[in-house]
Amino acid sequence: MNLEILRCTKCHGALINCGDDLKCTECGQQYPQQEGIPNFHGEVFESPQEEMYQFFDASAENYESGEHQSVLYNFYGRLKLPPEAIPELNQYFQDLLLKMILPGERVLDVACGTGLFSRGLLAKASEVYGVDLSWGMLQQAREYSSEMKLVRAGADKLPFQDDSFDLVICFVALHLFDNVGKVLKEMHRVLVEGGVLVGLTYLLTGEWEKEEHIQTYLDPQGIHFFTVDELDELLEKSGFMNYQHQEHQALIFFTAEKD
Ligand SMILES: C[S@@+](CC[C@H](N)C(=O)[O-])C[C@H]1O[C@@H](n2cnc3c(N)ncnc32)[C@H](O)[C@@H]1O
Ligand SMILES: [Zn+2]
């Protein structure tokens, strides 16, 4: 772990090693590490979130299977893909990501899950960091790659110094954040000037428009699907520019640059 780019989520002070923990040089806050993964989040969740993380913890082992992925893409993204077509779709996005990195650049994957889209970026990037709140997902990410640098933290309180990353990615997660504006500002803060944010999330368009009950189904789960214009506005408000996007049914792949 490169301690130079980490910071205390309480007071933003620098961190040092202290036995097995990390310790803030300013306020003394200690962050325990488990299997080499520093924990910047306490164990207390708001109750709807608690359920979501239990779900992600439980699905971590099976998360990358074609069967599981096709349920997500087909149900939420309104794609009609059999499990065997999923690797090709994921590879398509992975190739787009690889083209956006110059050799030696540093990448952050926010809500990295098992690292499905980010561990392949190690072929080109100097360092790939992954942040997530689910221990199950982070442990699975560690099993798939010993090289990814993993931290447990909330996307709205990233434990990184300003201007630390050339590329920030956030795949299949933006619609899960109840404070998406705050998360986007955090992503903007940790990017270098001219750095790029790449996202994959769901749209309230395509076939979803035909389903009038959709929001009543999604709201209690804390899920929010975006319109293309809403995403544009959110990104602009958070300091991003040059919003570009591709739509695949109710799935949107987008890029935006730090102003
Ligand atoms: C559907 S998975 C996507 C994982 C990965 N990005 C991918 O595309 O395969 C959503 C992930 O978001 C994480 N997550 C949800 N809310 C989060 C938050 N506020 N901070 C950090 N991670 C979060 C979950 O734990 C889960 O691993
Ligand atoms: Zn501190």
PDB file of N, CA, C and O and ligand atoms in Angstrom, residues 8-13 24-29 31, ligand 2:
ATOM      1  N   CYS A   8      -6.469  10.235   6.213  1.00  0.00           N
ATOM      2  CA  CYS A   8      -7.439   9.935   7.263  1.00  0.00           C
ATOM      3  C   CYS A   8      -8.818  10.429   6.806  1.00  0.00           C
ATOM      4  O   CYS A   8      -8.946  11.555   6.322  1.00  0.00           O
ATOM      5  N   THR A   9      -9.858   9.573   6.953  1.00  0.00           N
ATOM      6  CA  THR A   9     -11.187  10.007   6.503  1.00  0.00           C
ATOM      7  C   THR A   9     -11.840  10.948   7.528  1.00  0.00           C
ATOM      8  O   THR A   9     -12.828  11.590   7.235  1.00  0.00           O
ATOM      9  N   LYS A  10     -11.236  11.040   8.735  1.00  0.00           N
ATOM     10  CA  LYS A  10     -11.798  11.941   9.751  1.00  0.00           C
ATOM     11  C   LYS A  10     -11.262  13.358   9.609  1.00  0.00           C
ATOM     12  O   LYS A  10     -12.019  14.325   9.575  1.00  0.00           O
ATOM     13  N   CYS A  11      -9.903  13.474   9.554  1.00  0.00           N
ATOM     14  CA  CYS A  11      -9.319  14.824   9.578  1.00  0.00           C
ATOM     15  C   CYS A  11      -8.445  15.109   8.354  1.00  0.00           C
ATOM     16  O   CYS A  11      -7.878  16.186   8.241  1.00  0.00           O
ATOM     17  N   HIS A  12      -8.327  14.130   7.461  1.00  0.00           N
ATOM     18  CA  HIS A  12      -7.543  14.262   6.218  1.00  0.00           C
ATOM     19  C   HIS A  12      -6.027  14.282   6.451  1.00  0.00           C
ATOM     20  O   HIS A  12      -5.264  14.648   5.557  1.00  0.00           O
ATOM     21  N   GLY A  13      -5.607  13.893   7.662  1.00  0.00           N
ATOM     22  CA  GLY A  13      -4.170  13.838   7.966  1.00  0.00           C
ATOM     23  C   GLY A  13      -3.481  12.675   7.255  1.00  0.00           C
ATOM     24  O   GLY A  13      -4.136  11.753   6.748  1.00  0.00           O
ATOM     25  N   CYS A  24      -3.380   7.782  11.935  1.00  0.00           N
ATOM     26  CA  CYS A  24      -3.330   9.158  11.450  1.00  0.00           C
ATOM     27  C   CYS A  24      -2.290   9.946  12.262  1.00  0.00           C
ATOM     28  O   CYS A  24      -2.302   9.902  13.494  1.00  0.00           O
ATOM     29  N   THR A  25      -1.416  10.678  11.559  1.00  0.00           N
ATOM     30  CA  THR A  25      -0.379  11.444  12.246  1.00  0.00           C
ATOM     31  C   THR A  25      -0.947  12.703  12.895  1.00  0.00           C
ATOM     32  O   THR A  25      -0.296  13.340  13.713  1.00  0.00           O
ATOM     33  N   GLU A  26      -2.181  13.074  12.526  1.00  0.00           N
ATOM     34  CA  GLU A  26      -2.764  14.313  13.070  1.00  0.00           C
ATOM     35  C   GLU A  26      -3.715  14.031  14.245  1.00  0.00           C
ATOM     36  O   GLU A  26      -3.552  14.575  15.316  1.00  0.00           O
ATOM     37  N   CYS A  27      -4.717  13.172  14.018  1.00  0.00           N
ATOM     38  CA  CYS A  27      -5.730  12.976  15.066  1.00  0.00           C
ATOM     39  C   CYS A  27      -5.556  11.661  15.820  1.00  0.00           C
ATOM     40  O   CYS A  27      -6.285  11.380  16.766  1.00  0.00           O
ATOM     41  N   GLY A  28      -4.623  10.813  15.371  1.00  0.00           N
ATOM     42  CA  GLY A  28      -4.352   9.568  16.093  1.00  0.00           C
ATOM     43  C   GLY A  28      -5.316   8.437  15.781  1.00  0.00           C
ATOM     44  O   GLY A  28      -5.167   7.330  16.315  1.00  0.00           O
ATOM     45  N   GLN A  29      -6.321   8.687  14.948  1.00  0.00           N
ATOM     46  CA  GLN A  29      -7.287   7.641  14.589  1.00  0.00           C
ATOM     47  C   GLN A  29      -6.552   6.415  14.013  1.00  0.00           C
ATOM     48  O   GLN A  29      -5.654   6.579  13.173  1.00  0.00           O
ATOM     49  N   TYR A  31      -6.724   2.765  11.946  1.00  0.00           N
ATOM     50  CA  TYR A  31      -7.525   2.000  10.987  1.00  0.00           C
ATOM     51  C   TYR A  31      -6.960   0.579  10.933  1.00  0.00           C
ATOM     52  O   TYR A  31      -5.841   0.375  10.448  1.00  0.00           O
TER      53      TYR A  31
HETATM   54 ZN    ZN B   2      -6.993  12.009  11.365  1.00  0.00          ZN
END
